mmCIF file of C-alpha atoms in Angstrom:
data_model
loop_
_atom_site.group_PDB
_atom_site.id
_atom_site.type_symbol
_atom_site.label_atom_id
_atom_site.label_comp_id
_atom_site.label_asym_id
_atom_site.label_seq_id
_atom_site.Cartn_x
_atom_site.Cartn_y
_atom_site.Cartn_z
ATOM 1 C CA MET A 1 -42.915 146.029 18.578
ATOM 2 C CA PRO A 2 -45.234 144.657 21.290
ATOM 3 C CA ASP A 3 -48.132 142.449 20.308
ATOM 4 C CA THR A 4 -51.320 144.432 20.537
ATOM 5 C CA PRO A 5 -54.715 142.875 20.023
ATOM 6 C CA LEU A 6 -56.591 143.983 16.957
ATOM 7 C CA PRO A 7 -59.423 146.384 17.689
ATOM 8 C CA SER A 8 -62.689 144.482 17.860
ATOM 9 C CA ILE A 9 -66.226 144.864 18.957
ATOM 10 C CA SER A 10 -64.955 144.447 22.507
ATOM 11 C CA ARG A 11 -67.875 145.876 24.441
ATOM 12 C CA LEU A 12 -70.285 143.665 22.550
ATOM 13 C CA ALA A 13 -68.061 140.649 23.217
ATOM 14 C CA GLU A 14 -67.983 141.520 26.935
ATOM 15 C CA LEU A 15 -71.756 141.843 27.056
ATOM 16 C CA ARG A 16 -72.244 138.557 25.229
ATOM 17 C CA ALA A 17 -69.739 136.767 27.478
ATOM 18 C CA SER A 18 -71.599 138.075 30.521
ATOM 19 C CA GLY A 19 -74.808 136.539 29.204
ATOM 20 C CA THR A 20 -76.456 139.946 29.028
ATOM 21 C CA PRO A 21 -79.033 139.904 26.245
ATOM 22 C CA LEU A 22 -79.057 143.074 24.182
ATOM 23 C CA SER A 23 -82.096 144.634 22.635
ATOM 24 C CA ARG A 24 -81.737 145.495 18.951
ATOM 25 C CA THR A 25 -81.440 149.159 19.944
ATOM 26 C CA ASP A 26 -78.694 148.490 22.513
ATOM 27 C CA TYR A 27 -76.809 146.288 20.066
ATOM 28 C CA LEU A 28 -76.921 148.969 17.363
ATOM 29 C CA ILE A 29 -75.796 151.681 19.784
ATOM 30 C CA ASN A 30 -72.804 149.599 20.897
ATOM 31 C CA PHE A 31 -71.967 148.489 17.367
ATOM 32 C CA ARG A 32 -72.081 152.017 15.914
ATOM 33 C CA GLU A 33 -69.880 153.282 18.736
ATOM 34 C CA GLU A 34 -67.175 150.660 18.226
ATOM 35 C CA TYR A 35 -67.368 149.913 14.484
ATOM 36 C CA PRO A 36 -65.246 152.919 13.365
ATOM 37 C CA ARG A 37 -62.266 151.537 15.337
ATOM 38 C CA CYS A 38 -62.490 147.949 14.107
ATOM 39 C CA THR A 39 -60.019 146.386 11.726
ATOM 40 C CA GLN A 40 -62.113 143.261 11.264
ATOM 41 C CA VAL A 41 -65.767 142.408 11.761
ATOM 42 C CA ASP A 42 -66.781 138.742 11.751
ATOM 43 C CA LYS A 43 -70.424 137.747 11.697
ATOM 44 C CA LEU A 44 -71.815 134.236 12.095
ATOM 45 C CA GLU A 45 -75.446 133.842 11.097
ATOM 46 C CA VAL A 46 -77.218 130.670 12.195
ATOM 47 C CA ARG A 47 -80.882 131.619 12.516
ATOM 48 C CA GLN A 48 -83.006 130.256 9.733
ATOM 49 C CA THR A 49 -85.714 132.848 10.300
ATOM 50 C CA PHE A 50 -85.543 136.483 11.230
ATOM 51 C CA ARG A 51 -87.921 139.421 11.324
ATOM 52 C CA GLU A 52 -86.781 142.787 10.025
ATOM 53 C CA PRO A 53 -89.756 145.137 10.395
ATOM 54 C CA GLY A 54 -88.947 148.553 9.011
ATOM 55 C CA TYR A 55 -86.508 147.141 6.415
ATOM 56 C CA ALA A 56 -88.316 147.730 3.117
ATOM 57 C CA PRO A 57 -86.841 144.779 1.155
ATOM 58 C CA TRP A 58 -87.826 142.341 3.922
ATOM 59 C CA GLU A 59 -91.292 143.887 4.230
ATOM 60 C CA ALA A 60 -91.837 143.519 0.477
ATOM 61 C CA ALA A 61 -90.798 139.849 0.624
ATOM 62 C CA GLN A 62 -93.023 139.369 3.680
ATOM 63 C CA ALA A 63 -95.945 140.753 1.645
ATOM 64 C CA GLY A 64 -95.159 138.348 -1.192
ATOM 65 C CA ASP A 65 -93.783 140.955 -3.613
ATOM 66 C CA TRP A 66 -90.444 139.325 -4.377
ATOM 67 C CA ALA A 67 -89.733 141.507 -7.423
ATOM 68 C CA LYS A 68 -90.151 144.626 -5.305
ATOM 69 C CA ALA A 69 -87.988 143.104 -2.564
ATOM 70 C CA SER A 70 -85.175 142.548 -5.094
ATOM 71 C CA HIS A 71 -85.566 146.044 -6.542
ATOM 72 C CA LEU A 72 -85.474 147.666 -3.082
ATOM 73 C CA ALA A 73 -82.395 145.679 -2.088
ATOM 74 C CA GLU A 74 -80.621 146.686 -5.299
ATOM 75 C CA ALA A 75 -81.507 150.331 -4.625
ATOM 76 C CA GLU A 76 -79.319 150.097 -1.500
ATOM 77 C CA ARG A 77 -76.206 149.290 -3.565
ATOM 78 C CA PRO A 78 -74.779 152.867 -3.564
ATOM 79 C CA ALA A 79 -75.068 153.254 0.223
ATOM 80 C CA LEU A 80 -73.599 149.789 0.828
ATOM 81 C CA ALA A 81 -70.806 150.499 -1.661
ATOM 82 C CA ARG A 82 -69.862 153.608 0.342
ATOM 83 C CA GLN A 83 -69.860 151.569 3.561
ATOM 84 C CA TYR A 84 -67.523 148.961 2.067
ATOM 85 C CA GLU A 85 -65.271 151.610 0.486
ATOM 86 C CA GLU A 86 -64.937 153.354 3.866
ATOM 87 C CA ALA A 87 -64.173 150.054 5.617
ATOM 88 C CA THR A 88 -61.539 149.173 3.029
ATOM 89 C CA ALA A 89 -59.981 152.642 3.243
ATOM 90 C CA ARG A 90 -59.428 152.256 6.980
ATOM 91 C CA GLY A 91 -58.189 148.671 6.640
ATOM 92 C CA CYS A 92 -61.278 146.931 7.995
ATOM 93 C CA ARG A 93 -62.206 143.456 6.727
ATOM 94 C CA LEU A 94 -65.876 142.517 6.793
ATOM 95 C CA ARG A 95 -66.441 138.764 6.959
ATOM 96 C CA ARG A 96 -69.573 136.676 7.361
ATOM 97 C CA VAL A 97 -70.431 132.984 7.481
ATOM 98 C CA ARG A 98 -74.035 131.958 6.831
ATOM 99 C CA LEU A 99 -75.173 128.544 8.069
ATOM 100 C CA VAL A 100 -77.957 127.113 5.907
ATOM 101 C CA GLU A 101 -80.126 124.219 6.945
ATOM 102 C CA LEU A 102 -81.400 122.209 3.984
ATOM 103 C CA PRO A 103 -83.855 122.707 2.530
ATOM 104 C CA PRO A 104 -83.403 126.437 3.187
ATOM 105 C CA SER A 105 -86.200 128.430 4.782
ATOM 106 C CA ASP A 106 -87.966 131.130 2.796
ATOM 107 C CA TYR A 107 -86.112 133.735 4.857
ATOM 108 C CA VAL A 108 -82.711 132.258 3.969
ATOM 109 C CA LEU A 109 -83.655 132.156 0.278
ATOM 110 C CA TRP A 110 -84.581 135.833 0.470
ATOM 111 C CA GLU A 111 -81.406 136.659 2.393
ATOM 112 C CA MET A 112 -79.267 135.112 -0.353
ATOM 113 C CA SER A 113 -80.069 138.086 -2.602
ATOM 114 C CA ILE A 114 -78.869 140.460 0.124
ATOM 115 C CA LEU A 115 -75.720 138.397 0.667
ATOM 116 C CA ARG A 116 -75.016 138.292 -3.065
ATOM 117 C CA LEU A 117 -75.183 142.098 -3.168
ATOM 118 C CA ARG A 118 -72.854 142.379 -0.164
ATOM 119 C CA ALA A 119 -70.399 139.882 -1.712
ATOM 120 C CA GLU A 120 -70.363 141.788 -4.990
ATOM 121 C CA LEU A 121 -69.402 144.901 -3.020
ATOM 122 C CA GLY A 122 -66.509 143.224 -1.221
ATOM 123 C CA GLU A 123 -67.751 141.518 1.926
ATOM 124 C CA GLU A 124 -66.120 138.131 2.385
ATOM 125 C CA ILE A 125 -69.054 135.732 2.636
ATOM 126 C CA GLY A 126 -69.054 131.997 3.066
ATOM 127 C CA VAL A 127 -72.123 129.770 3.024
ATOM 128 C CA ILE A 128 -72.082 126.376 4.713
ATOM 129 C CA THR A 129 -74.764 123.785 5.260
ATOM 130 C CA SER A 130 -75.682 122.266 8.579
ATOM 131 C CA ALA A 131 -74.635 118.760 7.505
ATOM 132 C CA GLY A 132 -72.614 117.246 10.333
ATOM 133 C CA ILE A 133 -73.281 120.103 12.756
ATOM 134 C CA THR A 134 -75.097 119.157 15.946
ATOM 135 C CA ALA A 135 -77.971 121.149 17.456
ATOM 136 C CA ASP A 136 -75.626 122.228 20.264
ATOM 137 C CA ASP A 137 -73.391 123.882 17.670
ATOM 138 C CA ARG A 138 -76.266 125.969 16.262
ATOM 139 C CA PRO A 139 -77.372 128.517 18.832
ATOM 140 C CA GLY A 140 -80.487 130.351 17.754
ATOM 141 C CA SER A 141 -81.268 127.972 14.904
ATOM 142 C CA ASP A 142 -84.935 127.940 13.967
ATOM 143 C CA ARG A 143 -86.400 126.025 11.017
ATOM 144 C CA ARG A 144 -89.764 127.783 10.840
ATOM 145 C CA SER A 145 -90.297 130.138 7.950
ATOM 146 C CA SER A 146 -90.632 133.790 8.898
ATOM 147 C CA LEU A 147 -92.134 134.855 5.596
ATOM 148 C CA GLN A 148 -95.851 134.655 5.006
ATOM 149 C CA HIS A 149 -95.421 134.263 1.250
ATOM 150 C CA PRO A 150 -92.738 131.841 0.067
ATOM 151 C CA PRO A 151 -90.598 132.982 -2.856
ATOM 152 C CA PRO A 152 -91.591 131.994 -6.370
ATOM 153 C CA SER A 153 -89.340 129.251 -7.713
ATOM 154 C CA GLU A 154 -87.707 131.614 -10.217
ATOM 155 C CA TYR A 155 -86.563 133.877 -7.356
ATOM 156 C CA ALA A 156 -84.172 131.213 -6.127
ATOM 157 C CA GLY A 157 -83.075 130.268 -9.616
ATOM 158 C CA THR A 158 -84.296 126.736 -10.171
ATOM 159 C CA GLY A 159 -86.331 126.318 -7.023
ATOM 160 C CA ARG A 160 -85.159 125.467 -3.530
ATOM 161 C CA PRO A 161 -81.529 124.428 -3.450
ATOM 162 C CA ARG A 162 -81.184 120.865 -2.194
ATOM 163 C CA ASP A 163 -77.434 120.426 -1.858
ATOM 164 C CA ASN A 164 -74.300 122.273 -0.825
ATOM 165 C CA ARG A 165 -73.282 123.168 -4.392
ATOM 166 C CA SER A 166 -76.675 124.753 -5.122
ATOM 167 C CA VAL A 167 -76.651 126.780 -1.925
ATOM 168 C CA ARG A 168 -73.095 128.013 -2.567
ATOM 169 C CA ALA A 169 -74.075 128.937 -6.132
ATOM 170 C CA ALA A 170 -76.862 131.121 -4.740
ATOM 171 C CA VAL A 171 -74.238 133.488 -3.310
ATOM 172 C CA HIS A 172 -71.032 134.481 -5.039
ATOM 173 C CA ALA A 173 -69.119 133.946 -1.820
ATOM 174 C CA ARG A 174 -65.888 135.742 -2.601
ATOM 175 C CA ARG A 175 -64.510 138.058 -5.241
#
């Protein structure tokens, strides 16, 4: 049997390799077109801040309503569960690595709740800290907080994680 490359997000890889920046809309169009044929999706997240206007859980966190943000994220569980069930049924692995600079930004603390939900549903998620990684290895890294209202200390458990073990505990990385 000849070796055939696994289906991937090839068009997106070509565009990235060409240096062509994609708008969010163009990225989503390309991703949605190619995703149904993929057998594996790998995502590396390095930005420490990110804006997600229109995404209700992020908007609630941005407004300082962390309880509402958690509730809204949890309300997405059934739709995400269907997405992961469909991916599993067609043999697609969903994997993500999240780089966290210490201390984590407010955005990253908020994102941990989203990643925990995704991990509980079957996405393979790893969290690593930036210790020993040079600035050249972190494209798009940005330390500024993107949230106007930092999370209350109880949102992150016992406050801001300060070491690798605490950050990893914030997300149940694998089933």
